[in-house]
Tab-separated table of N, CA and C and ligand atoms in Angstrom:
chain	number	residue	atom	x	y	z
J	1	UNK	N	-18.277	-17.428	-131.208
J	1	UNK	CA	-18.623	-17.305	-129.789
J	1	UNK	C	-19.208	-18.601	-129.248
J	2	UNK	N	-19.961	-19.148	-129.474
J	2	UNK	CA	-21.024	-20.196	-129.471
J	2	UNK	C	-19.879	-21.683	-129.389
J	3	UNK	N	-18.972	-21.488	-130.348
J	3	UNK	CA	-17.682	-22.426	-130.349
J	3	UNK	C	-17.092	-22.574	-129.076
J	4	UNK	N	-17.069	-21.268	-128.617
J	4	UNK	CA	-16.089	-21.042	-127.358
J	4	UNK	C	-16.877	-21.554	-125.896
J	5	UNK	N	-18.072	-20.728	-125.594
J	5	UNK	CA	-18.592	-21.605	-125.078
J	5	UNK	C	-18.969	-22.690	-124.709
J	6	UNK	N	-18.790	-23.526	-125.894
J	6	UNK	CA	-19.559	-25.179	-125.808
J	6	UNK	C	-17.724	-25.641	-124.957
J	7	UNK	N	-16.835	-25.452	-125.643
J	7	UNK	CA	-16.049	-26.020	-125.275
J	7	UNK	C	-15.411	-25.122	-123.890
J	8	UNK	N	-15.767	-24.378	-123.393
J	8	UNK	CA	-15.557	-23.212	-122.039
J	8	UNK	C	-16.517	-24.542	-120.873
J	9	UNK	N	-17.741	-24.811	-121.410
J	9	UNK	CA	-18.796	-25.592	-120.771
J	9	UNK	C	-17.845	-26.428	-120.405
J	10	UNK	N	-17.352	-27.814	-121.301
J	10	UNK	CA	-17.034	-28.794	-121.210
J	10	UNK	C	-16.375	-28.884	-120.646
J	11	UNK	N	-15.345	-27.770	-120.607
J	11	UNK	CA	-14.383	-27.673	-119.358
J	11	UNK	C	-14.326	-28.410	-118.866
J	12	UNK	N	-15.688	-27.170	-117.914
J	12	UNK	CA	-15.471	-27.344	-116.481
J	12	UNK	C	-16.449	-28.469	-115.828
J	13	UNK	N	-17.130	-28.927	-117.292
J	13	UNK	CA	-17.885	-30.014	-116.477
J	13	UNK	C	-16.874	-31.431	-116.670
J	14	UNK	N	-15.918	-31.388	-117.071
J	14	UNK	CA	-14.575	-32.431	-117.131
J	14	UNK	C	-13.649	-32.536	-115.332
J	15	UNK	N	-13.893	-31.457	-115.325
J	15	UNK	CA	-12.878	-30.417	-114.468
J	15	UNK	C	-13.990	-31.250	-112.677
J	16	UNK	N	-15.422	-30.903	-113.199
J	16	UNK	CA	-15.924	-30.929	-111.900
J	16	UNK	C	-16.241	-32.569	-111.872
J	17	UNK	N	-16.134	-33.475	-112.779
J	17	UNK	CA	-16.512	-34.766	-113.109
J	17	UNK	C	-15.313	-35.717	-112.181
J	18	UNK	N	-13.960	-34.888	-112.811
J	18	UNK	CA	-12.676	-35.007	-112.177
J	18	UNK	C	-12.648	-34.934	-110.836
J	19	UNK	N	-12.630	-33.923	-110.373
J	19	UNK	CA	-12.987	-33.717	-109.153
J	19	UNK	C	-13.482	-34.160	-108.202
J	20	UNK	N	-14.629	-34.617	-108.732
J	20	UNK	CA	-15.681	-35.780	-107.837
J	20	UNK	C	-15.290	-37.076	-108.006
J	21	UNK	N	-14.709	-38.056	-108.813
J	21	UNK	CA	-13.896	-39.173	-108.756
J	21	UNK	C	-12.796	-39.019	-107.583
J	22	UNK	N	-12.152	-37.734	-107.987
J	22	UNK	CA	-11.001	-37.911	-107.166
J	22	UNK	C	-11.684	-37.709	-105.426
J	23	UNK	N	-12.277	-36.599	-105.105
J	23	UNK	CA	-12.797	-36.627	-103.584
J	23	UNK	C	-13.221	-37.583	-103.162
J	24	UNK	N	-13.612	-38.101	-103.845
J	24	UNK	CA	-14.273	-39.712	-103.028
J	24	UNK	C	-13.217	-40.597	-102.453
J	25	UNK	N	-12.503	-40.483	-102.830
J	25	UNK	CA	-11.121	-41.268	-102.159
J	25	UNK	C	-11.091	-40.531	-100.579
J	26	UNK	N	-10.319	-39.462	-100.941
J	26	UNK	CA	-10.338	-38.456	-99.633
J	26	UNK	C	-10.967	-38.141	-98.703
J	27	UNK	N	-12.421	-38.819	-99.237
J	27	UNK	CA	-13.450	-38.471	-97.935
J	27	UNK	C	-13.293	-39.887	-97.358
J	28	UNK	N	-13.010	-40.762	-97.911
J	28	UNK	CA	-12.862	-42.296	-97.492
J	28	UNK	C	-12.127	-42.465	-96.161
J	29	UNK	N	-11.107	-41.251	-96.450
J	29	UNK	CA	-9.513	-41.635	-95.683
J	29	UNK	C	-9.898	-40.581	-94.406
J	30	UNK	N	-10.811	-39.686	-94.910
J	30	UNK	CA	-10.769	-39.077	-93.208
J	30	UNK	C	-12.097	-39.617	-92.656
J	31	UNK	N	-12.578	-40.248	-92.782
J	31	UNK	CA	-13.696	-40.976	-92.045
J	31	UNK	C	-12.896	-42.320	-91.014
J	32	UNK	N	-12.049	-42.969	-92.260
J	32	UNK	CA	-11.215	-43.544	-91.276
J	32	UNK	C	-10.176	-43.222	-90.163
J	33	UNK	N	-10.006	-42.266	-90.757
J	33	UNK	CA	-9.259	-40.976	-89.407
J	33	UNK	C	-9.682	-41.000	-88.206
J	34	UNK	N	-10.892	-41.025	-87.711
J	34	UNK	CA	-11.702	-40.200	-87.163
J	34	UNK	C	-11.840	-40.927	-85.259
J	35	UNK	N	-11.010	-42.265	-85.417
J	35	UNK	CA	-10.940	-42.844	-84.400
J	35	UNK	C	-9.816	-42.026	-83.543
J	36	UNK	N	-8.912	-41.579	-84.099
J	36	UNK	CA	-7.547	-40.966	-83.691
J	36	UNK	C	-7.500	-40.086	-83.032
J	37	UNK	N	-8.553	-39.133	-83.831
J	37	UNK	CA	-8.962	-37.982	-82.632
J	37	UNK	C	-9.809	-38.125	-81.596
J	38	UNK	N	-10.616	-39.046	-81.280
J	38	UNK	CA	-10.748	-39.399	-80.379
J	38	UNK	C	-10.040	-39.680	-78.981
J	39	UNK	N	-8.664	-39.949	-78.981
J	39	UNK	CA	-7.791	-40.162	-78.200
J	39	UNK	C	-7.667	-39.617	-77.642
J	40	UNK	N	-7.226	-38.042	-78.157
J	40	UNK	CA	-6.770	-36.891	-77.577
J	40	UNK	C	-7.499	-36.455	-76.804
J	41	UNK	N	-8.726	-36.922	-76.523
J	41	UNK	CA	-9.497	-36.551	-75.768
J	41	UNK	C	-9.352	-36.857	-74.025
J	42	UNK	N	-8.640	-38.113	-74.203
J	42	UNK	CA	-8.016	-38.981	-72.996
J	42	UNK	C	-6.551	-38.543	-72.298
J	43	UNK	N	-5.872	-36.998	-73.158
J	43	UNK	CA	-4.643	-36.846	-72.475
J	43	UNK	C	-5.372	-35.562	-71.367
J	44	UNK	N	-5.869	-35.886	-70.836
J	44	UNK	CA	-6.109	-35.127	-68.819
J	44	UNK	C	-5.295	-35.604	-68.758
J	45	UNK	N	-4.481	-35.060	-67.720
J	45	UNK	CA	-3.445	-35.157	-66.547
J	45	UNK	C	-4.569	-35.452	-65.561
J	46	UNK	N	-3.851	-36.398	-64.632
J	46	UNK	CA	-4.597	-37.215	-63.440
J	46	UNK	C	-4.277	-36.209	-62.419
J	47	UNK	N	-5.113	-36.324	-61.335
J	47	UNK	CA	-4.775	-35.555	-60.372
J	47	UNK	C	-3.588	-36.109	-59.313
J	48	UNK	N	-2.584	-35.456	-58.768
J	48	UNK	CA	-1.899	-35.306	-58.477
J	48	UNK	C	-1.786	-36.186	-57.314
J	49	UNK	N	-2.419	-36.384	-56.338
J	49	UNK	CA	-3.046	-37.426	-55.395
J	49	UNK	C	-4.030	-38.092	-55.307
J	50	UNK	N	-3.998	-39.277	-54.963
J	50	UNK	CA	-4.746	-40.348	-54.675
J	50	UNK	C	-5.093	-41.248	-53.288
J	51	UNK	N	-6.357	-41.001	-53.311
J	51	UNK	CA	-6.519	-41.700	-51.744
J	51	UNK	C	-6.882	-43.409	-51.474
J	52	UNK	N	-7.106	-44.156	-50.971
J	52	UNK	CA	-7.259	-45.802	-51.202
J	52	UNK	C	-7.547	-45.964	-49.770
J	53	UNK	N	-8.555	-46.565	-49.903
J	53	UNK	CA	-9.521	-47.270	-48.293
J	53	UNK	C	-8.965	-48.592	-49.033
J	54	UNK	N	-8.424	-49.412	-47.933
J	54	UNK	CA	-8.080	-50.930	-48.295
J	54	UNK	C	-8.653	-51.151	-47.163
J	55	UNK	N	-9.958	-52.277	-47.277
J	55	UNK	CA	-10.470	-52.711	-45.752
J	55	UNK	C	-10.105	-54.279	-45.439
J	56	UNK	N	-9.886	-54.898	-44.449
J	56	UNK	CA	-9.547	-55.835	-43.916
J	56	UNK	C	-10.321	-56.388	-43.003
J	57	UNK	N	-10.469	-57.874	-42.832
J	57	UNK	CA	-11.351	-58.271	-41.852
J	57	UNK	C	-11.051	-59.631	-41.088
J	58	UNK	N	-12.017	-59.802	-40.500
J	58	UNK	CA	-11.593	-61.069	-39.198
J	58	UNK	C	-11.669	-62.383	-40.218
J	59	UNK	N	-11.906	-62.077	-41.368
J	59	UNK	CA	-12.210	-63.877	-42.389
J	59	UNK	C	-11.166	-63.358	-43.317
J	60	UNK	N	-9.888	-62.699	-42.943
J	60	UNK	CA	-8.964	-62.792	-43.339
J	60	UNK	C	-8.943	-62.565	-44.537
J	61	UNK	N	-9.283	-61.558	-45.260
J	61	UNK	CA	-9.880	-60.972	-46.406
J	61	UNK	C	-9.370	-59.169	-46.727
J	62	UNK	N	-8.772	-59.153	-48.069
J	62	UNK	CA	-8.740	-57.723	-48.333
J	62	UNK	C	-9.908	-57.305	-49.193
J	63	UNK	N	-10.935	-56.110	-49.096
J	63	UNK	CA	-11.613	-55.791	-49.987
J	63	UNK	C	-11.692	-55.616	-51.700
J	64	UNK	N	-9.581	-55.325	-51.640
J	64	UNK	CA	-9.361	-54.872	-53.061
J	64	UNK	C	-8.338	-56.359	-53.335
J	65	UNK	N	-9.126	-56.938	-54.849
J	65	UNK	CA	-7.899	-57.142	-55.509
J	65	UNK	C	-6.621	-56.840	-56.223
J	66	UNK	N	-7.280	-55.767	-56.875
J	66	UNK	CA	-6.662	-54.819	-57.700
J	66	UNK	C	-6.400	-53.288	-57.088
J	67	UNK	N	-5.256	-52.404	-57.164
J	67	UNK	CA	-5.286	-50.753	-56.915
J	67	UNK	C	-4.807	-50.400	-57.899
J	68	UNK	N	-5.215	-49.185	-58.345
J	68	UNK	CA	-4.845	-48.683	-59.754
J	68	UNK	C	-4.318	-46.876	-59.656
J	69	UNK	N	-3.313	-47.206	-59.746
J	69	UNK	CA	-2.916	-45.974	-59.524
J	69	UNK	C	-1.878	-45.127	-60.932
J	70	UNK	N	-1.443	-43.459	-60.813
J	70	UNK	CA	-0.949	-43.217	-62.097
J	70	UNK	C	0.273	-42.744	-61.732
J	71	UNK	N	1.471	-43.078	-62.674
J	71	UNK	CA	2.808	-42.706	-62.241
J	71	UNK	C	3.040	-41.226	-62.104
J	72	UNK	N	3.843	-41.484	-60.700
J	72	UNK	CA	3.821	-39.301	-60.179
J	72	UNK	C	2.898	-39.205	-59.477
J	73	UNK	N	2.042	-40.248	-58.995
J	73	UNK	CA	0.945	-39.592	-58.214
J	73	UNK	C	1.228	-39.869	-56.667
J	74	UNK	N	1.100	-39.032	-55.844
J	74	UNK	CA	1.111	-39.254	-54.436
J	74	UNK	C	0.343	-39.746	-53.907
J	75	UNK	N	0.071	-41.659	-53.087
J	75	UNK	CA	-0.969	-42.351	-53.158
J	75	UNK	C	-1.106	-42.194	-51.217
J	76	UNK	N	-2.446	-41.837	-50.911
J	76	UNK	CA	-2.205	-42.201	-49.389
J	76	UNK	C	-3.308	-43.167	-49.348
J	77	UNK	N	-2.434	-44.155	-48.658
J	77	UNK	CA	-3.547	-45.379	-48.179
J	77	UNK	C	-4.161	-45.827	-47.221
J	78	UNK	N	-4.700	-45.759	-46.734
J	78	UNK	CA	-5.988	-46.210	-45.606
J	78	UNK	C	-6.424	-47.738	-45.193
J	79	UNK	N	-5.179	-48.629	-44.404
J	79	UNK	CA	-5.603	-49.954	-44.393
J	79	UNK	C	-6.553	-49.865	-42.977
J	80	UNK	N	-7.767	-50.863	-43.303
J	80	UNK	CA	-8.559	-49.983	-42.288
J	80	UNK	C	-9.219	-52.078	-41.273
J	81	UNK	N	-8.750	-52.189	-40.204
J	81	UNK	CA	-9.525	-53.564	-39.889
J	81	UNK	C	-10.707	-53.449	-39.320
J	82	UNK	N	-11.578	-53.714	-40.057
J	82	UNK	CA	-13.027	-53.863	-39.801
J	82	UNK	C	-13.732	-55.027	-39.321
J	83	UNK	N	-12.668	-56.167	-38.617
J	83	UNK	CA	-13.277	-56.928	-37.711
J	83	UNK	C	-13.293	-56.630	-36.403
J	84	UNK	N	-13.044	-57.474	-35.406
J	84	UNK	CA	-13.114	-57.497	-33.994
J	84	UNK	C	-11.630	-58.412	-33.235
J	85	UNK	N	-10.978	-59.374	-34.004
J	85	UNK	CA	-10.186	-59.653	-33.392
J	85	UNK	C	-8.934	-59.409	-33.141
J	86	UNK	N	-8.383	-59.801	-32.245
J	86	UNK	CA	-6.674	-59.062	-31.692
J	86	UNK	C	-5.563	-59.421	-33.267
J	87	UNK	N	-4.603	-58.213	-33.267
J	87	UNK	CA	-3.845	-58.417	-33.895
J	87	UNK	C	-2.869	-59.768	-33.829
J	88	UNK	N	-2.773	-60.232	-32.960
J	88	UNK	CA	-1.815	-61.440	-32.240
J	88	UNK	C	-2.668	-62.493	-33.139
J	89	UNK	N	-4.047	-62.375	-33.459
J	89	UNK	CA	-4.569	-63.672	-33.991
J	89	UNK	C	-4.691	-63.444	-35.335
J	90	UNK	N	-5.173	-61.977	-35.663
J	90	UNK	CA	-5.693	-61.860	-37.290
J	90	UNK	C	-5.120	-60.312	-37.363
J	91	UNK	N	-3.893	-60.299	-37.408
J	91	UNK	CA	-3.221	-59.296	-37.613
J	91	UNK	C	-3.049	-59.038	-39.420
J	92	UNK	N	-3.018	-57.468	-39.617
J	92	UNK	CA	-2.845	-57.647	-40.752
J	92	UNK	C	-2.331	-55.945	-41.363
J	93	UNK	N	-1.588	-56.521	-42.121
J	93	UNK	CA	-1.119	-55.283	-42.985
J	93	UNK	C	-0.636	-55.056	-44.022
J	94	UNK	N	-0.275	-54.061	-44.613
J	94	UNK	CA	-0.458	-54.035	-46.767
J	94	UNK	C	0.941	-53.965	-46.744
J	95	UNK	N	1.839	-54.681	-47.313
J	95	UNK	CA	2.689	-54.469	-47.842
J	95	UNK	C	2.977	-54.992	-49.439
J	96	UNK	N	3.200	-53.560	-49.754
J	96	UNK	CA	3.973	-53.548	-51.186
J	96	UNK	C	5.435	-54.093	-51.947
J	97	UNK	N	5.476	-54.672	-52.706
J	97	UNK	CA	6.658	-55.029	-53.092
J	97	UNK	C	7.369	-54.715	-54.337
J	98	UNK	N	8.540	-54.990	-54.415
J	98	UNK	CA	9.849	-54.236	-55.418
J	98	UNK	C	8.889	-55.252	-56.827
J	99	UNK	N	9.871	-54.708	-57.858
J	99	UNK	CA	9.098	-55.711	-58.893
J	99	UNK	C	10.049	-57.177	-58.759
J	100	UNK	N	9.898	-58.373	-59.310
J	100	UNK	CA	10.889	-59.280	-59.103
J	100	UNK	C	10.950	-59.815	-57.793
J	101	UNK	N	10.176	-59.920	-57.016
J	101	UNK	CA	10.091	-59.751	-55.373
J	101	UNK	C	8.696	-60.944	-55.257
J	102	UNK	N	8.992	-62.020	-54.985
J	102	UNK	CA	7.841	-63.487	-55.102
J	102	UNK	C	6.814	-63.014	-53.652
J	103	UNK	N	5.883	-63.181	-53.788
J	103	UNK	CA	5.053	-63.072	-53.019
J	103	UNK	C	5.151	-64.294	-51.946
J	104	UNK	N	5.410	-65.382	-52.186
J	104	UNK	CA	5.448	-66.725	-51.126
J	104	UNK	C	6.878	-66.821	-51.032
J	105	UNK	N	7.818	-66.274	-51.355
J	105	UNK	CA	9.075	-66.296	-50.653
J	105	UNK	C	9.227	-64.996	-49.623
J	106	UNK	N	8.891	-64.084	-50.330
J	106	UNK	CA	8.953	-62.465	-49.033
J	106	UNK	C	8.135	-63.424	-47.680
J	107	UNK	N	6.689	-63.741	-48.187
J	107	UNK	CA	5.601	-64.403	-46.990
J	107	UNK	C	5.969	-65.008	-46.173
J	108	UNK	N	7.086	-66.114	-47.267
J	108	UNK	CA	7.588	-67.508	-45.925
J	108	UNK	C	8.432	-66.851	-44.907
J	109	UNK	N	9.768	-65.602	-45.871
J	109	UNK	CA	10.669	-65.216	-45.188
J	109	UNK	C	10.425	-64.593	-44.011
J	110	UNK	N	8.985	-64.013	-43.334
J	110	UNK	CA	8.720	-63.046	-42.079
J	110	UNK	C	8.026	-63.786	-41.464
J	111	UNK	N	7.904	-65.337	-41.523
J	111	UNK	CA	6.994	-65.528	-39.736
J	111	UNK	C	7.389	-65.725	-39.105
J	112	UNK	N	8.432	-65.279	-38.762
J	112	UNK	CA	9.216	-65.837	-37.231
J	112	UNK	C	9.541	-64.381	-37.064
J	113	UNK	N	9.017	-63.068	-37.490
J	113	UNK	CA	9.234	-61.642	-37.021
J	113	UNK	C	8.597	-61.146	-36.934
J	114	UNK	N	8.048	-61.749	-36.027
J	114	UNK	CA	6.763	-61.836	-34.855
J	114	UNK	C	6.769	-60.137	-34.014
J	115	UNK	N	8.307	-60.269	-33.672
J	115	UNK	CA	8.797	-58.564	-32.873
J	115	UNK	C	8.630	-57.626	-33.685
J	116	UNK	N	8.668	-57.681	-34.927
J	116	UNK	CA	9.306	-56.971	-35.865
J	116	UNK	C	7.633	-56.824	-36.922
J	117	UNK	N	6.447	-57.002	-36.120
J	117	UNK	CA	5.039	-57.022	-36.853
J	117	UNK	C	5.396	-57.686	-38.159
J	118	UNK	N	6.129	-58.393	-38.647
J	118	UNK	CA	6.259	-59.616	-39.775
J	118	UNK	C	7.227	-58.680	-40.999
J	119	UNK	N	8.216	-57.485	-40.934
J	119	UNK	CA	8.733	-56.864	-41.861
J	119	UNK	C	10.278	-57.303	-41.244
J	120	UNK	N	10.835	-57.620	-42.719
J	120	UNK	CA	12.094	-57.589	-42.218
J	120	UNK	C	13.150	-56.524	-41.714
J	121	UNK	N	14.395	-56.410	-41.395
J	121	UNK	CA	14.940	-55.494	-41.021
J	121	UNK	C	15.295	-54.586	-42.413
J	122	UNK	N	15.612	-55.925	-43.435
J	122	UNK	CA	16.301	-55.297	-44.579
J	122	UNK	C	15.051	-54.914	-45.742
J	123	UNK	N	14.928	-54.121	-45.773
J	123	UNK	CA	13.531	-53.856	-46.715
J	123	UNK	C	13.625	-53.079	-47.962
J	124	UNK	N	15.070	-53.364	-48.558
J	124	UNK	CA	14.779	-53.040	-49.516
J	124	UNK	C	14.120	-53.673	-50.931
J	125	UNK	N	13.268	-54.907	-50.191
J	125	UNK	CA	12.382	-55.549	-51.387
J	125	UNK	C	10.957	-54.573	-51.288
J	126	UNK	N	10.858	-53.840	-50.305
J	126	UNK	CA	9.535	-53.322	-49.897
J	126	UNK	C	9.303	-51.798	-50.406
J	127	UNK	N	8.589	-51.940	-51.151
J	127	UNK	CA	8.826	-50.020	-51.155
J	127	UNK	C	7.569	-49.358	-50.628
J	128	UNK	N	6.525	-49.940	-49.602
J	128	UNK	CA	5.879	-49.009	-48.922
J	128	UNK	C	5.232	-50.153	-48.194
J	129	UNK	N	4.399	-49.751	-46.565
J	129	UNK	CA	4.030	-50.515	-46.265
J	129	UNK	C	3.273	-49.462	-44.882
J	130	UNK	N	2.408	-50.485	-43.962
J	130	UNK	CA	1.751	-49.896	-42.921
J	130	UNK	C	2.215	-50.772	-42.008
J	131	UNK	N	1.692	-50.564	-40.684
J	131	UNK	CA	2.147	-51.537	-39.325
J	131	UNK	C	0.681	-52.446	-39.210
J	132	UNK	N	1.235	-53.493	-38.505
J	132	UNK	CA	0.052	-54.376	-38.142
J	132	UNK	C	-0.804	-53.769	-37.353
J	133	UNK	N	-2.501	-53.953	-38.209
J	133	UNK	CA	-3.103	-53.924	-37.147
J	133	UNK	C	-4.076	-55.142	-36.631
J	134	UNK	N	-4.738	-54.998	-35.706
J	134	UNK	CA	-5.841	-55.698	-35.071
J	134	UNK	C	-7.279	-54.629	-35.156
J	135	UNK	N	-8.315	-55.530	-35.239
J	135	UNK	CA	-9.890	-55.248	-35.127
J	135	UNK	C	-9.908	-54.293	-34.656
J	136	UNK	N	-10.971	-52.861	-35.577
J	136	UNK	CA	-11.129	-51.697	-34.843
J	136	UNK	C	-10.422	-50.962	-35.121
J	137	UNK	N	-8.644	-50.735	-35.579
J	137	UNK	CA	-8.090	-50.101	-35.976
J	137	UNK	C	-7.903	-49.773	-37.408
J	138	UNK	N	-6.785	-48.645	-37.732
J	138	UNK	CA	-6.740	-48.318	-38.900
J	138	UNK	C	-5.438	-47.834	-39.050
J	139	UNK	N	-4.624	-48.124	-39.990
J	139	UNK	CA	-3.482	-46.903	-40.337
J	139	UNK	C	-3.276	-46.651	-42.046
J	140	UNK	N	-2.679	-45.253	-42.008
J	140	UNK	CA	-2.348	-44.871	-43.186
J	140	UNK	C	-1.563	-44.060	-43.558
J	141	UNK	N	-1.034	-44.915	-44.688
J	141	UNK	CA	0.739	-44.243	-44.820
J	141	UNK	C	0.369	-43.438	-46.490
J	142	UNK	N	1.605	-42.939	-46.707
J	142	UNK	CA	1.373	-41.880	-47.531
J	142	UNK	C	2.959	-42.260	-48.459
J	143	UNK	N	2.922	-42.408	-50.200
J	143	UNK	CA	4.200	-42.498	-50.681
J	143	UNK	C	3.940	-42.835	-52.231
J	144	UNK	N	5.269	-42.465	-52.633
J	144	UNK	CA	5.338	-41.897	-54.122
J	144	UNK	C	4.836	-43.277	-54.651
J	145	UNK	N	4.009	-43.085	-55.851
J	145	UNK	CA	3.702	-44.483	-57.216
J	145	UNK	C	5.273	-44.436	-57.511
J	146	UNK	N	5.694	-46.001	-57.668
J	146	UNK	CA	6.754	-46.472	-58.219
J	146	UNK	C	6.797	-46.207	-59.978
J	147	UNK	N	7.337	-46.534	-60.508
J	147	UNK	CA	7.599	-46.333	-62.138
J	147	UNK	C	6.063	-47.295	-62.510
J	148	UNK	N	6.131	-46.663	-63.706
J	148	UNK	CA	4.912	-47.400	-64.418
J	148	UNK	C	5.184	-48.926	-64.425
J	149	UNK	N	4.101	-50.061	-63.760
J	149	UNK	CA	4.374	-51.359	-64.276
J	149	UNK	C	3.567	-51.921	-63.263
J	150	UNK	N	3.298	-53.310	-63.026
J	150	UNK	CA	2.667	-54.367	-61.605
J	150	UNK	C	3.301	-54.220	-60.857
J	151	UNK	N	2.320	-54.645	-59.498
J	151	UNK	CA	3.334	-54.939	-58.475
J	151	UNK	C	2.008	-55.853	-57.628
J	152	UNK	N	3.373	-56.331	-56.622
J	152	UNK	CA	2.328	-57.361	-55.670
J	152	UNK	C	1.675	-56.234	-54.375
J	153	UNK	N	0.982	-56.968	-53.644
J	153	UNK	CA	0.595	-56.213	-52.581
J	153	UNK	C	0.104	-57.636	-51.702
J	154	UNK	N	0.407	-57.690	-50.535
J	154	UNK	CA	0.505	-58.684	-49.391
J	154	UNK	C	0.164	-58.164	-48.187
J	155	UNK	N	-0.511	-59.026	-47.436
J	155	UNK	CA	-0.385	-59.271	-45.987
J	155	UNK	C	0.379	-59.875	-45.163
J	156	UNK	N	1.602	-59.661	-44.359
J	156	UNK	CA	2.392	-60.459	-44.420
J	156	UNK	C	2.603	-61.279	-42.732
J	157	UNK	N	1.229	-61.129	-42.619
J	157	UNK	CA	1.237	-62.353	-41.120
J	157	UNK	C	1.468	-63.290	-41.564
J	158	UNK	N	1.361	-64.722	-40.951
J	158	UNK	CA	1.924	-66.030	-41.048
J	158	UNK	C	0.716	-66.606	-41.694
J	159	UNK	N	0.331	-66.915	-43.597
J	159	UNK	CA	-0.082	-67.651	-43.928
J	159	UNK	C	-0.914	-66.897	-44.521
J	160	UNK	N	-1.448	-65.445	-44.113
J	160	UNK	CA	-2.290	-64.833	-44.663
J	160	UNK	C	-2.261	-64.209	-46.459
J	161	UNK	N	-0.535	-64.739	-46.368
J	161	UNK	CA	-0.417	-64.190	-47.745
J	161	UNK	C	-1.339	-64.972	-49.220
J	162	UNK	N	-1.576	-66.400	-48.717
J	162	UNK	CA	-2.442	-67.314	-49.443
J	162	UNK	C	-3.575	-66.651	-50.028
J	163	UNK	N	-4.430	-65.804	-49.392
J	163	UNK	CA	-5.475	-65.021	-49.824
J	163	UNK	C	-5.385	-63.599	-49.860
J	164	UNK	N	-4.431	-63.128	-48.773
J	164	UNK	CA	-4.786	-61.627	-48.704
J	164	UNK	C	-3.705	-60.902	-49.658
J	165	UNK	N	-3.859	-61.000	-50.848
J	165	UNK	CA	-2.742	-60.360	-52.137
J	165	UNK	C	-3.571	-59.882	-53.077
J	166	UNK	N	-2.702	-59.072	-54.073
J	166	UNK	CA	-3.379	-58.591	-55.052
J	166	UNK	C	-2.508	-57.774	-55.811
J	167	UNK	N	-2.677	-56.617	-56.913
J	167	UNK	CA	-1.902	-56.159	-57.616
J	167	UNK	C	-2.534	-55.106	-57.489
J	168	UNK	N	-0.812	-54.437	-57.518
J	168	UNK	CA	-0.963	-52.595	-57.666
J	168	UNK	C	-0.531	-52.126	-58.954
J	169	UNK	N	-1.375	-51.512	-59.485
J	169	UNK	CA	-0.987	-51.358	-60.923
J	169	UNK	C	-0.827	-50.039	-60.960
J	170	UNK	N	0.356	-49.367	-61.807
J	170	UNK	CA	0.853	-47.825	-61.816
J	170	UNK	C	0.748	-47.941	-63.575
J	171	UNK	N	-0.184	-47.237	-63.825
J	171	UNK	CA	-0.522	-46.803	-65.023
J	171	UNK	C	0.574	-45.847	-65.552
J	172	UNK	N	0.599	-44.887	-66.785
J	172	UNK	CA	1.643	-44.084	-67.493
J	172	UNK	C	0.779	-43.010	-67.306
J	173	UNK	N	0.932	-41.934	-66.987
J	173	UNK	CA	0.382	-40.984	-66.513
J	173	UNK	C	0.370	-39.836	-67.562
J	174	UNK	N	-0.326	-39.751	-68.883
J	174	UNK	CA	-0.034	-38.627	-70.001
J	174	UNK	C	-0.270	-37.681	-70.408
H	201	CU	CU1	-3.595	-60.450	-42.637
């Protein structure tokens, strides 16, 4: 009996010796895990619309450099002029552009469409935009985020494009 035991013991203290060499590995590997699940924490769905105050002013200035928006989302924008002077002098308005679409060639191409508040007839470099305004006013247009990727965003009076630009960025929406 006494035989059986000693070696019944040894077993399992082989067995549990084993055991504990080997777990130590395994606990290694899910500690390093542990960043991963974290992630999942970040798939919210964005809400469905998005609103954007873009303000504008008489020193010829947009508030935003950057807009950040998520693909699928319905963006309404709010270009708003918060100076005092006439559109004829410091006119101004947001226009968006295609990707591949130069910011100082669209710019140069509209100052002489003066009638036409500085947009061309043919617009399919443009995929959203507002009308000029002057001091005091505001408008705001409403339209789908383009595919995930950059884009420019301009003012496209005569010269204003030098400063008043920036990027619209359409995030992946997951
Ligand atoms: Cu402007």
């Amino acid at each position: 009996m006494n035989t059986t035991k000693f070696t019944f013991k040894t077993l399992v203290l082989t067995l549990c010796l084993a055991c504990f060499f080997s777990c130590g590995d395994d606990k290694k590997k899910e500690t390093t895990e542990q960043p991963v699940k974290t992630e999942k924490k970040e798939e919210v769905s964005q809400p469905k619309t998005i609103e954007i105050t873009l303000n504008s002013d008489d020193n010829m200035k947009f508030d935003l450099s950057t807009i950040n928006v998520y693909e699928g989302q319905t963006v309404t924008l709010k270009l708003v002029h918060t100076g005092e002077m006439s559109k004829d002098v410091m006119g101004h308005n947001f226009v968006l552009l295609t990707q591949g679409t130069s910011v100082s060639e669209f710019g140069n191409s509209v100052v002489e469409l003066k009638d036409n508040d500085y947009i061309p007839e043919d617009t399919s470099n443009i995929i959203a935009h507002t009308k000029l305004i002057g001091g005091g006013e505001s408008d705001t247009i409403t339209f789908e985020a383009p595919a995930k990727g950059i884009y420019d965003f301009l003012c496209s009076f005569p010269g204003h494009y030098a400063i008043m630009k920036g990027k619209f960025i359409v995030r992946e929406n997951k």
